[in-house]
C-alpha cells in the first residue's frame, strides 16, 4: 500500500502542469481520492505521508478534484494529520499545503492557524526538497485569495514573515517574488515594504 501511495504521489506531481492535471483527474476517476483519504486516516506513518502528498499535489493541480476530497471527508482527515503527534514533518506540511490550496479556492473552507503556522515555519529554514518554495507559493496564493483573513495573518506572525520575505527577495534581486509579496501584503491591508536602495 505504501508503494502504491508513493506511486500516486509521483503520478500527481509533474513539471508539466497539463500532465499533472491529467494524471490527477485519472486518479480521481478511478476512485483514488477515497483510497488516499483512507490511507491518510488509517494507514502507517509512511502511507499517511505519501497519501497526504498525493492529495496535496492533486488539489493544487486539479481544482476538479476538490469536490471529491470534500465529499469523502478529506478536510477533517487532513486537519487531523496537521496535529497528529506521530506524523512526520513532511506529512504535516503536505496536509497543511492541501488545506491551504483548498482554502484558496473555497472561502467556506478556511485554513486554520495550524496550517498557516506549519507553512510559515518553512520560511526560516533552508530549501529542502522544494518545501520552502512550495510553502511560499501556497502562502502567497492564500494571502491574495478571498479566503485571506488579515487578523489571522497578524495573529500567527504571517504579516511579519511576508514583510521579511519581501525584503529578502528584493535584496536578492528576485523582483517578481518581491512584487508577489507586496501584492499579498496589500491584500491583507498592509503597506508595501520599503526597499533598501543600493549606495
C-alpha angles and dihedrals in degrees: 000000000000092000090048091051089049090052090053089052090055093045093050093049121068135145087229102074092202089058092047091051094047093048092047091052091049092049091050093047090052092055094260095137093062091046092050093048090050090052091046089053104038108013133103120276090266093047091050091051094049093044092051090048093051093047091049092051092047095047091050096045103038121035087187088075094058097085092051092051092050095045092050092055094255096144094061092044094049092045090053091050093056088062101035109123094210095048118106121248090249091052092051092047093049091050091048091048091052092052093047091052089049090050091052090062100031118047089188089065102057120184112246128230092266092058093049093045093051092053093042090053089065093061092073093049131079119261113278123174091335095296096126093048093046092047091052092049093048093047093049091048091051095046091055095044128093088250094068116116113198093201091055093048091052091046096055095040094254096132093054090046092053091048090052091047091050091054093045095051093044091052089049090052095246092138099169092056091044088054091049089052090051090049090051092049091048090053088055091051095254125132120249115271116262108240127222110242124217116255 
